[in-house]
Short mmCIF file of N, CA and C in Angstrom, two decimals:
data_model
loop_
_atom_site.label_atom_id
_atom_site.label_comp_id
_atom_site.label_asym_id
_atom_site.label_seq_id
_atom_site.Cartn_x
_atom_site.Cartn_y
_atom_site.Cartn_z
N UNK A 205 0.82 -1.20 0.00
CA UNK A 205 0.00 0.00 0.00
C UNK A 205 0.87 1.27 0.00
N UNK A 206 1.98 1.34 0.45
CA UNK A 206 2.71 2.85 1.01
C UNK A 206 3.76 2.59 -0.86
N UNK A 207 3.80 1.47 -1.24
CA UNK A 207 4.26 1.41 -2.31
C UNK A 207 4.01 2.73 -3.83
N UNK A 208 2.72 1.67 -3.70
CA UNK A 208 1.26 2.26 -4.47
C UNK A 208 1.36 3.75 -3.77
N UNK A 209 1.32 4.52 -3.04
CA UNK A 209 0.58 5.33 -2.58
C UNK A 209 2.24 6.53 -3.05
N UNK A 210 3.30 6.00 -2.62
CA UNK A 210 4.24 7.13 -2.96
C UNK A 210 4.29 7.11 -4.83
N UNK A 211 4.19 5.94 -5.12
CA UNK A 211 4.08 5.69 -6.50
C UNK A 211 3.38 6.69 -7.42
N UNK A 212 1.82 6.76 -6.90
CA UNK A 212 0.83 7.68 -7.68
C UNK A 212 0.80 9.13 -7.33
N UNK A 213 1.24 9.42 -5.80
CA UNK A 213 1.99 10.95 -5.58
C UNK A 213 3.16 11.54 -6.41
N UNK A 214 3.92 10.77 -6.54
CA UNK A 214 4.92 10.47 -7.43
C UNK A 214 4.57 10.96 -8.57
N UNK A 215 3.89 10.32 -9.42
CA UNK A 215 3.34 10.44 -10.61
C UNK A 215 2.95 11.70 -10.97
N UNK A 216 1.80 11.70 -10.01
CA UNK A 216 1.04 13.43 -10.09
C UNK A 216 2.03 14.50 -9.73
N UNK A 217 3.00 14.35 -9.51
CA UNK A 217 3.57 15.65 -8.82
C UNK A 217 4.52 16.04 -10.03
N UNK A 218 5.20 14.74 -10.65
CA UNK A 218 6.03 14.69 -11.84
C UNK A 218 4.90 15.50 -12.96
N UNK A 219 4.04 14.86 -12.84
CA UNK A 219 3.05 15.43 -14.08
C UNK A 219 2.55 17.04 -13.85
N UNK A 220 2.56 16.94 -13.38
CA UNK A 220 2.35 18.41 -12.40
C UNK A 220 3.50 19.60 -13.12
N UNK A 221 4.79 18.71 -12.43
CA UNK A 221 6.19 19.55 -12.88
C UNK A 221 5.91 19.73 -14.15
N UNK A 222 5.75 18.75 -15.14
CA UNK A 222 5.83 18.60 -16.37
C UNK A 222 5.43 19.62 -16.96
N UNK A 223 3.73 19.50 -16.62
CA UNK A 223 3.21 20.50 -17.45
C UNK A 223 3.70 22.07 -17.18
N UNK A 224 4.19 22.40 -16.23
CA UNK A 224 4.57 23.98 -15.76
C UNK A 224 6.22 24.16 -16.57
N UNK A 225 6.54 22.59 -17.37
CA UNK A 225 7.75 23.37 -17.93
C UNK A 225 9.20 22.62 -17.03
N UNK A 226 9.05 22.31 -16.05
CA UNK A 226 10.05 21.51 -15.58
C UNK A 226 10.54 20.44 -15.83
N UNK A 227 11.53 20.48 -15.55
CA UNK A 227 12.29 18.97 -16.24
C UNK A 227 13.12 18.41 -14.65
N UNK A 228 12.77 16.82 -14.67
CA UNK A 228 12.86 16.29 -13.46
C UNK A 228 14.54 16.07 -14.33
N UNK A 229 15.24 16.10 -12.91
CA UNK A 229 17.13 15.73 -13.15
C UNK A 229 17.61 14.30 -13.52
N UNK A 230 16.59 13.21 -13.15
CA UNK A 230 16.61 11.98 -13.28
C UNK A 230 15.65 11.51 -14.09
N UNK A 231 16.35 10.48 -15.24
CA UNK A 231 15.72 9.91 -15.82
C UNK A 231 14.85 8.92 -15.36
N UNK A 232 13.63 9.21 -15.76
CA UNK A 232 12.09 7.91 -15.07
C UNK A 232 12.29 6.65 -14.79
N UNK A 233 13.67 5.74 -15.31
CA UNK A 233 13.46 4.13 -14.87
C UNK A 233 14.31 4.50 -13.54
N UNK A 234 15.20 5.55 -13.01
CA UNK A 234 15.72 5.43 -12.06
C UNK A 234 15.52 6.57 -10.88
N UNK A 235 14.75 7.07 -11.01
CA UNK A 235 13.96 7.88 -10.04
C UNK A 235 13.22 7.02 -8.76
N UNK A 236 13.61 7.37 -7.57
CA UNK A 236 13.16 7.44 -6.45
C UNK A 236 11.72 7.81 -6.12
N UNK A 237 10.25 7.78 -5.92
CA UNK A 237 9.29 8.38 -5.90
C UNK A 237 9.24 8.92 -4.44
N UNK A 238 10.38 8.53 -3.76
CA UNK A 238 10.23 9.53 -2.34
C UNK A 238 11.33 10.87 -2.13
N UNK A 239 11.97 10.80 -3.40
CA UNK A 239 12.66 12.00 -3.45
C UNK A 239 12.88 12.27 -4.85
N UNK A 240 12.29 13.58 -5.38
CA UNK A 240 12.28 13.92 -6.93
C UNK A 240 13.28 15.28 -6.74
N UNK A 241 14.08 14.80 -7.78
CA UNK A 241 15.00 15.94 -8.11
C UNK A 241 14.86 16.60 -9.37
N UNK A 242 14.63 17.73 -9.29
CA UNK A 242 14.10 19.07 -10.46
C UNK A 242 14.89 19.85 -10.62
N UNK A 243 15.10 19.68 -11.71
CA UNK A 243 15.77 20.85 -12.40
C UNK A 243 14.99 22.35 -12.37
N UNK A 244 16.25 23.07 -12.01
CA UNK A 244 16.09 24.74 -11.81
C UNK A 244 15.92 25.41 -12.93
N UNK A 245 14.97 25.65 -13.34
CA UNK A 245 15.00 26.92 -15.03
C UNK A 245 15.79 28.13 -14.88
N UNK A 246 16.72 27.75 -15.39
CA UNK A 246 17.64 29.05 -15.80
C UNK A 246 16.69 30.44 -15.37
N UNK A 247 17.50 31.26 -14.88
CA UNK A 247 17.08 32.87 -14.28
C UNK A 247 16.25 32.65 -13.25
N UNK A 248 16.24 31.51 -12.41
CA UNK A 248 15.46 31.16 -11.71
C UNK A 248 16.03 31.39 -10.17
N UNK A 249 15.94 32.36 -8.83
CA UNK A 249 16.83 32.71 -7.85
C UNK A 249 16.84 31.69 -6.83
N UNK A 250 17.11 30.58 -7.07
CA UNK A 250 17.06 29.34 -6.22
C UNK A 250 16.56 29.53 -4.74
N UNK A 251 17.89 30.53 -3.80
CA UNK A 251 17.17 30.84 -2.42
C UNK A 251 16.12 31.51 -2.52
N UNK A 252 15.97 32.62 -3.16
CA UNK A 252 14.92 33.38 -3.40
C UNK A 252 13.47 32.73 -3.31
N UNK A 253 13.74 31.66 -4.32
CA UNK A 253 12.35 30.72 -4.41
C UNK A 253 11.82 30.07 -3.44
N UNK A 254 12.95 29.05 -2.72
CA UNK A 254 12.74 28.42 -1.47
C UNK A 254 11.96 29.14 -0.09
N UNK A 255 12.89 30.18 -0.41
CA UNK A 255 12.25 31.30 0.79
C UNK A 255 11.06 31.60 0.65
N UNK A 256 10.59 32.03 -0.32
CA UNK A 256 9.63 32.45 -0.62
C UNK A 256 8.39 31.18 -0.35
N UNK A 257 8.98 29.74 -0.64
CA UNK A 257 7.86 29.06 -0.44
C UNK A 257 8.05 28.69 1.06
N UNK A 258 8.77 28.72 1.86
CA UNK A 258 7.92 28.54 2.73
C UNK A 258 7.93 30.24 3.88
N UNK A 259 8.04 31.27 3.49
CA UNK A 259 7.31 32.40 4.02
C UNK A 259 5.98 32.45 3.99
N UNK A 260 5.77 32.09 2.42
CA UNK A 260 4.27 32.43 1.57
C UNK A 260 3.47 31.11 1.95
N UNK A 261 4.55 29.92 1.89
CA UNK A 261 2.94 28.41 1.84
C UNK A 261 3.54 27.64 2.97
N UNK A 262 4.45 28.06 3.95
CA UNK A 262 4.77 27.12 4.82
C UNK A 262 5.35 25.87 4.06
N UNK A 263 6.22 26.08 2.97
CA UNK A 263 6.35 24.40 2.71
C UNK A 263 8.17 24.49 2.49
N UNK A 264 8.62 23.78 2.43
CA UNK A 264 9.90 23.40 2.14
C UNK A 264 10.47 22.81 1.26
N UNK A 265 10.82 22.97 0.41
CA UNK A 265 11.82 22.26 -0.35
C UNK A 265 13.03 21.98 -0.51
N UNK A 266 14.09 21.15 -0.62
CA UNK A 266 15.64 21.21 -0.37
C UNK A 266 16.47 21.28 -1.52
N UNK A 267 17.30 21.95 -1.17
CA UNK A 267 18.34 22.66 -2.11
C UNK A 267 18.97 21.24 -2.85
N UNK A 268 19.81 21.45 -3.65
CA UNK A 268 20.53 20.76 -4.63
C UNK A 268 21.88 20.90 -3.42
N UNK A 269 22.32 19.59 -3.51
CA UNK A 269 23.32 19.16 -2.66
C UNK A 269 24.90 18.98 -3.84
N UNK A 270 25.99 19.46 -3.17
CA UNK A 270 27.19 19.09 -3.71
C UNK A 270 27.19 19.57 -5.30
N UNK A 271 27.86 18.97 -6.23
CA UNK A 271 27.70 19.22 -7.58
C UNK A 271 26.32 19.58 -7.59
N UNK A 272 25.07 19.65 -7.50
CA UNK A 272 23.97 19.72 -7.92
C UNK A 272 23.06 21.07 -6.97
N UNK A 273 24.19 21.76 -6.25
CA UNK A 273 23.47 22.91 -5.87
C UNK A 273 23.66 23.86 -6.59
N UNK A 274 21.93 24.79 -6.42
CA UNK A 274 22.14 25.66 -7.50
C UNK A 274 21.46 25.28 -8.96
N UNK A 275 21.48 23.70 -8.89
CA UNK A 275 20.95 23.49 -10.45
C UNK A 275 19.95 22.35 -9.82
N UNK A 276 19.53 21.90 -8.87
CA UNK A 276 18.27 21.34 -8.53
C UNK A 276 17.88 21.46 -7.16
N UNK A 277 16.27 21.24 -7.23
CA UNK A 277 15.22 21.09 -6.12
C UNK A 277 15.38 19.61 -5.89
N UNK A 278 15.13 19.46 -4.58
CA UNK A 278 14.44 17.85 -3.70
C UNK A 278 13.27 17.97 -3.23
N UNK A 279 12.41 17.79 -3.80
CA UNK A 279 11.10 17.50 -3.29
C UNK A 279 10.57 16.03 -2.97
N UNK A 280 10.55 15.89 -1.50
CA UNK A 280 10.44 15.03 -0.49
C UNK A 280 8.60 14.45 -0.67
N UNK A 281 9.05 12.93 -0.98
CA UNK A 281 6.91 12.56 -0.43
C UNK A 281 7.47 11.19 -0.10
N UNK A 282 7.62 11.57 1.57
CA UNK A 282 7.82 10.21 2.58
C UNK A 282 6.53 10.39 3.46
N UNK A 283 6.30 8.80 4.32
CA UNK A 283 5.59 9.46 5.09
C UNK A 283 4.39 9.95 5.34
N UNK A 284 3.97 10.77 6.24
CA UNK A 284 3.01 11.43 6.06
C UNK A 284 2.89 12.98 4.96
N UNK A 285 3.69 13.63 4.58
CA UNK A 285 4.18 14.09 4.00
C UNK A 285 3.76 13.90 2.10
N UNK A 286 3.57 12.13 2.07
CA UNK A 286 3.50 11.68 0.43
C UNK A 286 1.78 11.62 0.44
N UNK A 287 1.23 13.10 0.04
CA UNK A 287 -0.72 12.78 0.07
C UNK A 287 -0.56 13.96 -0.82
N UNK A 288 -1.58 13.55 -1.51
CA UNK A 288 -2.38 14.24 -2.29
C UNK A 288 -2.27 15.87 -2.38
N UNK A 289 -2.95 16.46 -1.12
CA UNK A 289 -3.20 17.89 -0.64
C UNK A 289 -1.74 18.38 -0.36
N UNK A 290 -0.41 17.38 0.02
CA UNK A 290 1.03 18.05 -0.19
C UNK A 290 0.90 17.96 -1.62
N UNK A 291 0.88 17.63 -2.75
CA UNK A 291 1.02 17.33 -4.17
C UNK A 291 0.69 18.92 -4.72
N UNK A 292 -0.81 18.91 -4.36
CA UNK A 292 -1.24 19.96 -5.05
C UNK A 292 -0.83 21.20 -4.17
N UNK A 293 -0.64 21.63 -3.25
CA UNK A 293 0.00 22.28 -2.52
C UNK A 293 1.57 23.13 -2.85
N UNK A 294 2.31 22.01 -3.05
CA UNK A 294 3.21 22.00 -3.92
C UNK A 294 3.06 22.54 -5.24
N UNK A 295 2.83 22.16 -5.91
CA UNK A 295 2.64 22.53 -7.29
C UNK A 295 1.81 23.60 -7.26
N UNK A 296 1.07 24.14 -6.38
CA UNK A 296 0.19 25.54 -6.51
C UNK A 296 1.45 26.47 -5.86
N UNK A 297 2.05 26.39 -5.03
CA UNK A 297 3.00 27.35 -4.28
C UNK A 297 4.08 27.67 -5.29
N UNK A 298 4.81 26.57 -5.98
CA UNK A 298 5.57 26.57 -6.95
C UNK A 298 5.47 27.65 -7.97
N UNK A 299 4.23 27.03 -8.34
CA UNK A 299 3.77 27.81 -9.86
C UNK A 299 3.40 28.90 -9.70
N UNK A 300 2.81 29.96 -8.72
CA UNK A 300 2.75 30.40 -8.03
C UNK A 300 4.19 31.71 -7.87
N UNK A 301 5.25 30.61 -7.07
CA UNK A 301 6.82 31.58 -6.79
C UNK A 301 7.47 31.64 -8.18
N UNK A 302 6.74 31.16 -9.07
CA UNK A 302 8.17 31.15 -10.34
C UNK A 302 7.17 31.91 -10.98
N UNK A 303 5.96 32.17 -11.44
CA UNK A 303 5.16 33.15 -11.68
C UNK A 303 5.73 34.58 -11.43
N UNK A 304 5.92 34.59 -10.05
CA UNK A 304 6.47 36.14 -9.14
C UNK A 304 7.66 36.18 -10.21
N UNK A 305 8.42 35.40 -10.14
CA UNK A 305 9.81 35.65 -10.32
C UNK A 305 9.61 35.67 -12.18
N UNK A 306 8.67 35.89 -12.57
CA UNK A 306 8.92 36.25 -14.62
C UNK A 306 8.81 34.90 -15.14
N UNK A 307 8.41 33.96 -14.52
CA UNK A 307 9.05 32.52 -15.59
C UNK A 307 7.41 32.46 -15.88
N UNK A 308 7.74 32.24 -16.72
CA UNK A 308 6.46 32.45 -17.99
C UNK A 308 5.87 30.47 -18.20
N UNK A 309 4.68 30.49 -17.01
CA UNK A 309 3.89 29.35 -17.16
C UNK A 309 2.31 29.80 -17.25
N UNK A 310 1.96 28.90 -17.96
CA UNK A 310 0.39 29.17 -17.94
C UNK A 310 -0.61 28.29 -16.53
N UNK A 311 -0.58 29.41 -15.82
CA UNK A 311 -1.18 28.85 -14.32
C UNK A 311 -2.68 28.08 -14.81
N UNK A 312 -2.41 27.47 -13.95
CA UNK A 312 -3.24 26.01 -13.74
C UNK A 312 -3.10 25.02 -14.33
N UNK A 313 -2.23 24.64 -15.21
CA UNK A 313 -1.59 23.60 -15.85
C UNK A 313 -0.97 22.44 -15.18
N UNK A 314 -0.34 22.84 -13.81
CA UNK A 314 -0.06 22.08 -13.35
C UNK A 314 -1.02 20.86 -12.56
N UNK A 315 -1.95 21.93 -12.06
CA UNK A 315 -2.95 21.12 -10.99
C UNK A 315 -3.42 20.33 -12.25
N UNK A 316 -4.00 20.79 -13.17
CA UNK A 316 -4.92 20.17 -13.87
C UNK A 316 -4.27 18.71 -14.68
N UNK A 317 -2.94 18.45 -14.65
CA UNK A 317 -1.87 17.19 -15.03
C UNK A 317 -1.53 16.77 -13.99
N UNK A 318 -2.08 17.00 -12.42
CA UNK A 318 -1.74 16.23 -11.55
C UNK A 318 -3.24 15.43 -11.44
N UNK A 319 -4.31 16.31 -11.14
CA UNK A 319 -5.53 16.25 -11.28
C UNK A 319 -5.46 14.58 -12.14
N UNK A 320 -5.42 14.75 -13.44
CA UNK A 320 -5.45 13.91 -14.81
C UNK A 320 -4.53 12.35 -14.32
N UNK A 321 -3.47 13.12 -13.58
CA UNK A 321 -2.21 11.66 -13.24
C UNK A 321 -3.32 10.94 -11.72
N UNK A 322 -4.22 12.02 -11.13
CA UNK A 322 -4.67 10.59 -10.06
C UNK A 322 -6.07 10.35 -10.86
N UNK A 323 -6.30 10.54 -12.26
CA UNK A 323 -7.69 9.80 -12.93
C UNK A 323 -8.96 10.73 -12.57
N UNK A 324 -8.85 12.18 -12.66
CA UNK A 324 -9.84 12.66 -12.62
C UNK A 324 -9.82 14.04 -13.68
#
């Protein structure tokens, strides 16, 4: 069950990214569904963003570690943590801080490909 359950959070959250334009750092047969690593869109103020999400939505996301700081996000779904309402949460705060910051997505795209990834 916790399989299944990070699996289809997983899914939706990737699909989510997708549609807003993001590109996950890891290729799909070897991706983790309890830790997704995202690529940063160029002109994008990494702390800036972070901060901003959790001033504005209370949420957290973790920096790009070692070689990979600076050029990716960790977005965490362990736990209690891997549901639904973090998914869309996520992806609304996101789309949302990169909006502020000029990056040119067409809002609501995301929810609506996460929406689609849990079959509705």
């Amino acid at each position: 069950a916790a399989h299944s359950r990070h699996r289809r959070n997983h899914e939706a959250l990737v699909a989510g990214l997708e549609a807003m334009g993001l590109a996950m750092a890891v290729a799909a047969p070897h991706r983790l569904p309890q830790l997704n690593s995202v690529l940063i869109p160029a002109g994008v103020d990494d702390a800036a963003l972070r901060s901003a999400l959790l001033n504005e939505f209370d949420l957290e996301i973790g920096a790009g570690l070692g070689a990979l700081a600076g050029k990716t996000w960790r977005i965490g779904l362990m736990g209690y943590a891997c549901n639904r309402s973090n998914v869309l949460l996520c992806l609304t705060a996101l789309e949302a801080v990169l909006i502020a910051q000029g990056v040119s997505i067409s809002a609501g795209k995301a929810l609506t490909a996460a929406e689609a990834s849990y079959g509705e």
